[in-house]
Short mmCIF file of C-alpha atoms in Angstrom, two decimals:
data_model
loop_
_atom_site.label_atom_id
_atom_site.label_comp_id
_atom_site.label_asym_id
_atom_site.label_seq_id
_atom_site.Cartn_x
_atom_site.Cartn_y
_atom_site.Cartn_z
CA THR L 212 -25.47 -56.26 -98.31
CA PRO L 213 -22.40 -54.66 -96.77
CA ARG L 214 -21.30 -51.46 -98.38
CA PRO L 215 -17.95 -51.22 -100.15
CA ARG L 216 -15.13 -50.40 -97.74
CA ALA L 217 -17.33 -51.10 -94.71
CA ARG L 218 -14.87 -53.81 -93.65
CA LYS L 219 -12.09 -51.22 -93.59
CA SER L 220 -14.21 -49.11 -91.25
CA VAL L 221 -14.62 -52.07 -88.91
CA GLU L 222 -10.87 -52.74 -89.06
CA ALA L 223 -10.17 -49.07 -88.29
CA LEU L 224 -12.48 -49.18 -85.26
CA ARG L 225 -10.80 -52.35 -84.01
CA LYS L 226 -7.36 -50.81 -84.60
CA GLY L 227 -8.55 -47.87 -82.48
CA GLY L 228 -9.21 -50.23 -79.57
CA LEU L 229 -12.95 -50.67 -80.09
CA ALA L 230 -14.84 -53.94 -80.41
CA PRO L 231 -17.56 -53.52 -83.05
CA VAL L 232 -20.79 -55.43 -82.44
CA MET L 233 -23.60 -55.83 -84.95
CA LEU L 234 -27.14 -55.92 -83.55
CA SER L 235 -29.68 -56.67 -86.24
CA PRO L 236 -33.35 -57.42 -86.75
CA GLU L 237 -32.30 -59.79 -89.55
CA PRO L 238 -32.42 -63.57 -89.05
CA THR L 239 -29.49 -64.80 -86.96
CA ASN L 240 -27.77 -66.71 -89.80
CA SER L 241 -28.05 -63.74 -92.15
CA ALA L 242 -26.74 -61.34 -89.50
CA ARG L 243 -23.82 -63.64 -88.68
CA SER L 244 -22.97 -63.98 -92.36
CA THR L 245 -22.95 -60.21 -92.80
CA GLY L 246 -20.96 -59.79 -89.58
CA ALA L 247 -18.37 -62.32 -90.76
CA THR L 248 -18.08 -60.53 -94.12
CA LEU L 249 -17.39 -57.28 -92.25
CA GLY L 250 -14.99 -58.87 -89.76
CA ILE L 251 -17.31 -58.36 -86.80
CA ASN L 252 -16.81 -61.09 -84.19
CA GLU L 253 -19.93 -60.44 -82.11
CA THR L 254 -23.20 -60.46 -84.04
CA VAL L 255 -26.70 -60.81 -82.63
CA GLY L 256 -29.66 -61.28 -84.95
CA GLU L 257 -33.44 -61.36 -84.68
CA LEU L 258 -33.57 -58.34 -82.37
CA GLU L 259 -36.46 -55.91 -82.34
CA PRO L 260 -35.65 -52.31 -81.27
CA GLN L 261 -36.48 -53.19 -77.64
CA GLY L 262 -34.09 -56.14 -77.83
CA ILE L 263 -31.30 -53.94 -79.16
CA ASP L 264 -31.96 -51.43 -76.38
CA GLY L 265 -31.93 -54.24 -73.80
CA TRP L 266 -28.62 -55.53 -75.16
CA VAL L 267 -27.09 -52.04 -74.86
CA GLN L 268 -28.37 -51.65 -71.29
CA ARG L 269 -26.98 -55.05 -70.26
CA ALA L 270 -23.62 -54.25 -71.88
CA ARG L 271 -23.42 -50.96 -69.96
CA GLU L 272 -24.38 -52.68 -66.69
CA ALA L 273 -21.54 -55.14 -67.34
CA GLY L 274 -19.12 -52.22 -67.55
CA ARG L 275 -18.77 -52.03 -71.31
CA GLY L 276 -18.77 -48.61 -72.91
CA VAL L 277 -21.28 -48.50 -75.72
CA ALA L 278 -21.33 -46.26 -78.78
CA MET L 279 -24.46 -46.70 -80.89
CA VAL L 280 -24.73 -45.75 -84.53
CA GLY L 281 -28.35 -45.33 -85.60
CA ASP L 282 -30.30 -43.73 -88.41
CA ALA L 283 -34.00 -44.01 -87.69
CA ILE L 284 -36.80 -43.69 -85.17
CA ASP L 285 -36.36 -47.38 -84.25
CA ASP L 286 -32.94 -46.47 -82.83
CA ALA L 287 -34.11 -43.54 -80.69
CA ASP L 288 -34.31 -45.28 -77.29
CA THR L 289 -31.04 -47.09 -77.83
CA LEU L 290 -29.33 -43.85 -78.83
CA ASP L 291 -30.61 -42.36 -75.56
CA ASN L 292 -29.18 -45.26 -73.54
CA ALA L 293 -25.76 -45.50 -75.19
CA ASP L 294 -22.68 -43.82 -73.74
CA LEU L 295 -22.12 -42.21 -77.13
CA ALA L 296 -24.86 -41.81 -79.72
CA ILE L 297 -24.00 -41.26 -83.36
CA ALA L 298 -26.74 -40.54 -85.90
CA MET L 299 -26.26 -41.12 -89.60
CA SER L 300 -28.04 -38.56 -91.72
CA HIS L 301 -29.81 -39.98 -94.73
CA ASP L 302 -33.27 -40.11 -96.17
CA SER L 303 -35.19 -42.29 -93.75
CA ALA L 304 -38.57 -41.79 -92.16
CA GLY L 305 -37.19 -41.26 -88.66
CA ARG L 306 -33.82 -39.71 -89.26
CA ASP L 307 -34.79 -36.44 -87.54
CA VAL L 308 -35.58 -38.34 -84.35
CA ALA L 309 -32.21 -40.09 -84.46
CA ILE L 310 -30.43 -36.78 -85.08
CA ASP L 311 -32.26 -35.15 -82.15
CA ARG L 312 -31.17 -37.97 -79.81
CA ALA L 313 -27.49 -38.06 -80.78
CA PRO L 314 -24.81 -35.51 -79.90
CA VAL L 315 -22.83 -36.61 -82.97
CA THR L 316 -24.39 -36.55 -86.44
CA LEU L 317 -22.59 -37.82 -89.50
CA MET L 318 -23.77 -35.62 -92.35
CA ARG L 319 -23.52 -38.34 -94.97
CA ASP L 320 -24.89 -41.86 -94.99
CA ASP L 321 -21.40 -43.30 -95.01
CA VAL L 322 -20.22 -45.78 -92.39
CA ARG L 323 -16.63 -44.79 -93.18
CA LEU L 324 -17.24 -41.58 -91.22
CA VAL L 325 -17.63 -43.50 -87.93
CA PRO L 326 -13.90 -44.22 -87.43
CA ALA L 327 -13.12 -40.66 -88.56
CA ALA L 328 -15.47 -39.30 -85.87
CA PHE L 329 -13.72 -41.40 -83.21
CA ASP L 330 -10.31 -40.30 -84.47
CA ILE L 331 -11.04 -36.57 -84.39
CA GLY L 332 -12.76 -36.98 -81.03
CA ARG L 333 -9.68 -38.65 -79.52
CA ARG L 334 -7.39 -36.03 -81.00
CA THR L 335 -9.60 -33.21 -79.71
CA TYR L 336 -9.63 -34.69 -76.20
CA GLY L 337 -5.85 -35.08 -76.27
CA ASN L 338 -5.50 -31.51 -77.50
CA LEU L 339 -7.68 -30.23 -74.65
CA ARG L 340 -5.49 -32.03 -72.12
CA GLN L 341 -2.34 -30.59 -73.69
CA ASN L 342 -3.84 -27.09 -73.64
CA LEU L 343 -4.81 -27.40 -70.00
CA GLY L 344 -1.24 -28.45 -69.21
CA LEU L 345 0.22 -25.56 -71.20
CA ALA L 346 -2.05 -23.04 -69.49
CA LEU L 347 -1.17 -24.40 -66.06
CA VAL L 348 2.56 -24.26 -66.76
CA PHE L 349 2.51 -20.70 -68.02
CA ASN L 350 0.25 -19.52 -65.20
CA ALA L 351 2.29 -21.45 -62.63
CA ILE L 352 5.37 -19.56 -63.80
CA GLY L 353 3.98 -16.05 -64.35
CA ILE L 354 1.61 -15.60 -61.42
CA PRO L 355 3.91 -16.76 -58.57
CA LEU L 356 6.87 -14.82 -59.98
CA ALA L 357 4.75 -11.67 -60.14
CA ALA L 358 3.27 -12.29 -56.68
CA ALA L 359 6.77 -12.67 -55.22
CA GLY L 360 7.83 -9.45 -56.90
CA LEU L 361 10.50 -11.22 -58.98
CA ILE L 362 9.01 -9.93 -62.23
CA GLY L 363 6.95 -6.87 -62.92
CA PRO L 364 3.28 -6.84 -63.87
CA VAL L 365 4.07 -6.33 -67.55
CA ALA L 366 6.34 -9.39 -67.60
CA ALA L 367 3.65 -11.44 -65.84
CA ILE L 368 1.05 -10.34 -68.38
CA ILE L 369 3.43 -11.25 -71.22
CA THR L 370 4.02 -14.70 -69.67
CA VAL L 371 0.29 -15.37 -69.36
CA ALA L 372 -0.34 -14.02 -72.89
CA ALA L 373 2.45 -16.22 -74.26
CA GLY L 374 0.70 -19.18 -72.66
CA MET L 375 -2.53 -18.24 -74.44
CA VAL L 376 -0.68 -18.01 -77.75
CA PHE L 377 0.79 -21.49 -77.25
CA VAL L 378 -2.64 -22.87 -76.30
CA GLN L 379 -4.26 -21.28 -79.37
CA GLY L 380 -1.49 -22.51 -81.66
CA ASN L 381 -1.80 -26.01 -80.28
CA ALA L 382 -5.58 -25.96 -80.78
CA MET L 383 -5.17 -24.76 -84.37
CA ARG L 384 -3.22 -27.93 -85.17
CA LEU L 385 -6.57 -29.77 -85.21
CA GLY L 386 -7.44 -27.83 -88.36
CA GLN L 387 -4.77 -29.85 -90.17
CA TRP L 388 -6.43 -33.17 -89.29
CA ARG L 389 -7.57 -35.31 -92.17
CA PRO L 390 -9.18 -38.74 -91.93
CA ASP L 391 -7.29 -41.85 -92.98
CA PRO L 392 -7.72 -41.90 -96.79
CA GLU L 393 -7.76 -45.71 -96.81
CA VAL L 394 -10.93 -45.66 -94.72
CA THR L 395 -12.56 -42.29 -95.38
CA PRO L 396 -11.54 -40.76 -98.72
CA PHE L 397 -12.69 -37.18 -99.27
#
Protein backbone atom coordinates (compact mmCIF):
# COMPACT_ATOMS: atom_id res chain seq x y z
CA THR A 1 0.00 0.00 0.00
CA PRO A 2 1.48 3.36 -0.96
CA ARG A 3 2.32 5.60 1.93
CA PRO A 4 0.51 8.90 2.41
CA ARG A 5 2.12 11.71 0.41
CA ALA A 6 4.23 9.25 -1.60
CA ARG A 7 2.56 10.52 -4.77
CA LYS A 8 3.76 14.04 -3.95
CA SER A 9 7.30 12.68 -3.69
CA VAL A 10 6.98 11.13 -7.14
CA GLU A 11 5.59 14.40 -8.52
CA ALA A 12 8.48 16.32 -6.93
CA LEU A 13 11.01 13.97 -8.53
CA ARG A 14 9.34 14.35 -11.91
CA LYS A 15 9.22 18.13 -11.48
CA GLY A 16 12.97 17.96 -10.80
CA GLY A 17 13.52 16.35 -14.21
CA LEU A 18 13.69 12.73 -13.07
CA ALA A 19 11.64 9.82 -14.38
CA PRO A 20 10.71 7.57 -11.45
CA VAL A 21 10.53 3.84 -12.20
CA MET A 22 9.14 1.22 -9.86
CA LEU A 23 10.84 -2.19 -9.93
CA SER A 24 9.02 -4.70 -7.76
CA PRO A 25 8.96 -8.36 -6.84
CA GLU A 26 5.16 -8.08 -6.63
CA PRO A 27 2.95 -9.56 -9.36
CA THR A 28 2.90 -7.36 -12.47
CA ASN A 29 -0.75 -6.28 -12.12
CA SER A 30 -0.29 -5.37 -8.46
CA ALA A 31 2.90 -3.44 -9.21
CA ARG A 32 1.25 -1.57 -12.08
CA SER A 33 -1.72 -0.71 -9.89
CA THR A 34 0.55 0.68 -7.18
CA GLY A 35 2.63 2.52 -9.79
CA ALA A 36 -0.50 4.09 -11.28
CA THR A 37 -1.66 5.17 -7.81
CA LEU A 38 1.70 6.88 -7.28
CA GLY A 39 1.81 8.43 -10.75
CA ILE A 40 4.73 6.28 -11.91
CA ASN A 41 4.55 5.65 -15.66
CA GLU A 42 7.13 2.86 -15.87
CA THR A 43 6.51 -0.10 -13.57
CA VAL A 44 8.02 -3.57 -13.82
CA GLY A 45 6.75 -6.37 -11.62
CA GLU A 46 7.72 -9.95 -10.80
CA LEU A 47 11.42 -9.12 -10.51
CA GLU A 48 13.74 -10.96 -8.18
CA PRO A 49 16.78 -8.98 -6.88
CA GLN A 50 18.87 -10.26 -9.81
CA GLY A 51 16.19 -9.06 -12.23
CA ILE A 52 16.16 -5.61 -10.66
CA ASP A 53 19.95 -5.48 -10.88
CA GLY A 54 19.81 -6.57 -14.52
CA TRP A 55 17.25 -3.87 -15.30
CA VAL A 56 19.51 -1.23 -13.72
CA GLN A 57 22.54 -2.46 -15.68
CA ARG A 58 20.61 -2.42 -18.97
CA ALA A 59 19.29 1.08 -18.25
CA ARG A 60 22.83 2.34 -17.59
CA GLU A 61 24.13 0.66 -20.76
CA ALA A 62 21.36 2.47 -22.66
CA GLY A 63 22.68 5.77 -21.33
CA ARG A 64 20.13 6.36 -18.60
CA GLY A 65 21.37 7.66 -15.28
CA VAL A 66 20.05 5.50 -12.48
CA ALA A 67 19.47 6.40 -8.85
CA MET A 68 18.41 3.43 -6.73
CA VAL A 69 16.59 3.70 -3.44
CA GLY A 70 16.94 0.53 -1.38
CA ASP A 71 16.52 -0.58 2.20
CA ALA A 72 17.65 -4.17 2.55
CA ILE A 73 20.24 -6.80 1.73
CA ASP A 74 18.25 -7.74 -1.41
CA ASP A 75 19.09 -4.31 -2.81
CA ALA A 76 22.85 -4.47 -2.15
CA ASP A 77 24.06 -5.45 -5.65
CA THR A 78 21.72 -3.00 -7.33
CA LEU A 79 22.87 -0.21 -5.03
CA ASP A 80 26.44 -1.05 -6.08
CA ASN A 81 25.54 -0.84 -9.77
CA ALA A 82 23.46 2.35 -9.70
CA ASP A 83 24.94 5.75 -10.54
CA LEU A 84 23.57 7.01 -7.24
CA ALA A 85 22.66 4.73 -4.35
CA ILE A 86 20.32 5.92 -1.62
CA ALA A 87 19.66 3.75 1.43
CA MET A 88 16.60 4.18 3.58
CA SER A 89 17.28 3.53 7.24
CA HIS A 90 14.60 1.53 8.99
CA ASP A 91 14.29 -1.67 10.92
CA SER A 92 14.90 -4.36 8.33
CA ALA A 93 17.09 -7.42 8.45
CA GLY A 94 19.58 -6.13 5.90
CA ARG A 95 19.47 -2.40 6.36
CA ASP A 96 23.12 -2.24 7.48
CA VAL A 97 24.20 -3.81 4.20
CA ALA A 98 22.18 -1.28 2.21
CA ILE A 99 23.62 1.59 4.27
CA ASP A 100 27.18 0.31 3.70
CA ARG A 101 26.63 0.21 -0.07
CA ALA A 102 25.08 3.66 -0.46
CA PRO A 103 26.84 7.02 -0.23
CA VAL A 104 23.52 8.64 0.72
CA THR A 105 21.50 7.38 3.69
CA LEU A 106 18.11 8.77 4.59
CA MET A 107 17.91 8.60 8.36
CA ARG A 108 14.17 8.00 8.44
CA ASP A 109 12.05 5.47 6.60
CA ASP A 110 10.27 8.23 4.72
CA VAL A 111 10.12 8.31 0.93
CA ARG A 112 9.46 12.05 1.12
CA LEU A 113 13.15 12.53 1.92
CA VAL A 114 14.21 11.31 -1.55
CA PRO A 115 13.23 14.51 -3.42
CA ALA A 116 14.71 16.55 -0.56
CA ALA A 117 18.03 14.71 -0.97
CA PHE A 118 18.05 15.46 -4.71
CA ASP A 119 17.17 19.10 -4.07
CA ILE A 120 19.95 19.73 -1.54
CA GLY A 121 22.38 17.80 -3.74
CA ARG A 122 21.60 20.01 -6.75
CA ARG A 123 21.86 23.16 -4.66
CA THR A 124 25.17 22.03 -3.18
CA TYR A 125 26.61 21.29 -6.63
CA GLY A 126 25.44 24.69 -7.89
CA ASN A 127 26.97 26.35 -4.84
CA LEU A 128 30.30 24.62 -5.46
CA ARG A 129 30.34 25.89 -9.03
CA GLN A 130 29.54 29.42 -7.87
CA ASN A 131 32.30 29.26 -5.27
CA LEU A 132 34.83 28.05 -7.81
CA GLY A 133 33.86 30.98 -10.05
CA LEU A 134 34.14 33.47 -7.18
CA ALA A 135 37.56 32.15 -6.17
CA LEU A 136 38.81 32.31 -9.75
CA VAL A 137 37.59 35.88 -10.21
CA PHE A 138 39.18 37.17 -7.03
CA ASN A 139 42.44 35.33 -7.67
CA ALA A 140 42.45 36.42 -11.32
CA ILE A 141 42.25 40.02 -10.13
CA GLY A 142 44.58 39.99 -7.13
CA ILE A 143 47.45 37.79 -8.28
CA PRO A 144 48.12 39.38 -11.71
CA LEU A 145 47.81 42.90 -10.29
CA ALA A 146 50.33 42.04 -7.57
CA ALA A 147 52.63 40.27 -10.04
CA ALA A 148 52.60 43.33 -12.32
CA GLY A 149 53.42 45.54 -9.36
CA LEU A 150 50.17 47.52 -9.74
CA ILE A 151 49.13 46.75 -6.17
CA GLY A 152 51.20 45.94 -3.15
CA PRO A 153 51.38 42.58 -1.41
CA VAL A 154 49.00 43.68 1.34
CA ALA A 155 46.36 44.72 -1.21
CA ALA A 156 46.78 41.40 -3.03
CA ILE A 157 46.35 39.49 0.23
CA ILE A 158 43.23 41.53 1.02
CA THR A 159 41.81 40.78 -2.45
CA VAL A 160 42.39 37.04 -2.05
CA ALA A 161 41.02 37.12 1.52
CA ALA A 162 37.94 39.01 0.32
CA GLY A 163 37.40 36.25 -2.22
CA MET A 164 37.53 33.66 0.57
CA VAL A 165 34.98 35.64 2.57
CA PHE A 166 32.62 35.75 -0.41
CA VAL A 167 33.09 32.01 -1.01
CA GLN A 168 32.41 31.22 2.66
CA GLY A 169 29.36 33.49 2.75
CA ASN A 170 27.99 31.89 -0.38
CA ALA A 171 28.52 28.40 1.07
CA MET A 172 26.76 29.40 4.30
CA ARG A 173 23.59 30.13 2.32
CA LEU A 174 23.05 26.36 2.11
CA GLY A 175 22.39 26.40 5.86
CA GLN A 176 19.15 28.27 5.12
CA TRP A 177 17.86 25.50 2.84
CA ARG A 178 14.65 23.82 3.88
CA PRO A 179 12.82 21.09 1.97
CA ASP A 180 9.55 21.81 0.22
CA PRO A 181 6.96 21.58 3.05
CA GLU A 182 4.35 20.20 0.65
CA VAL A 183 6.53 17.15 0.07
CA THR A 184 8.74 16.86 3.15
CA PRO A 185 7.26 18.52 6.23
CA PHE A 186 9.58 18.75 9.23
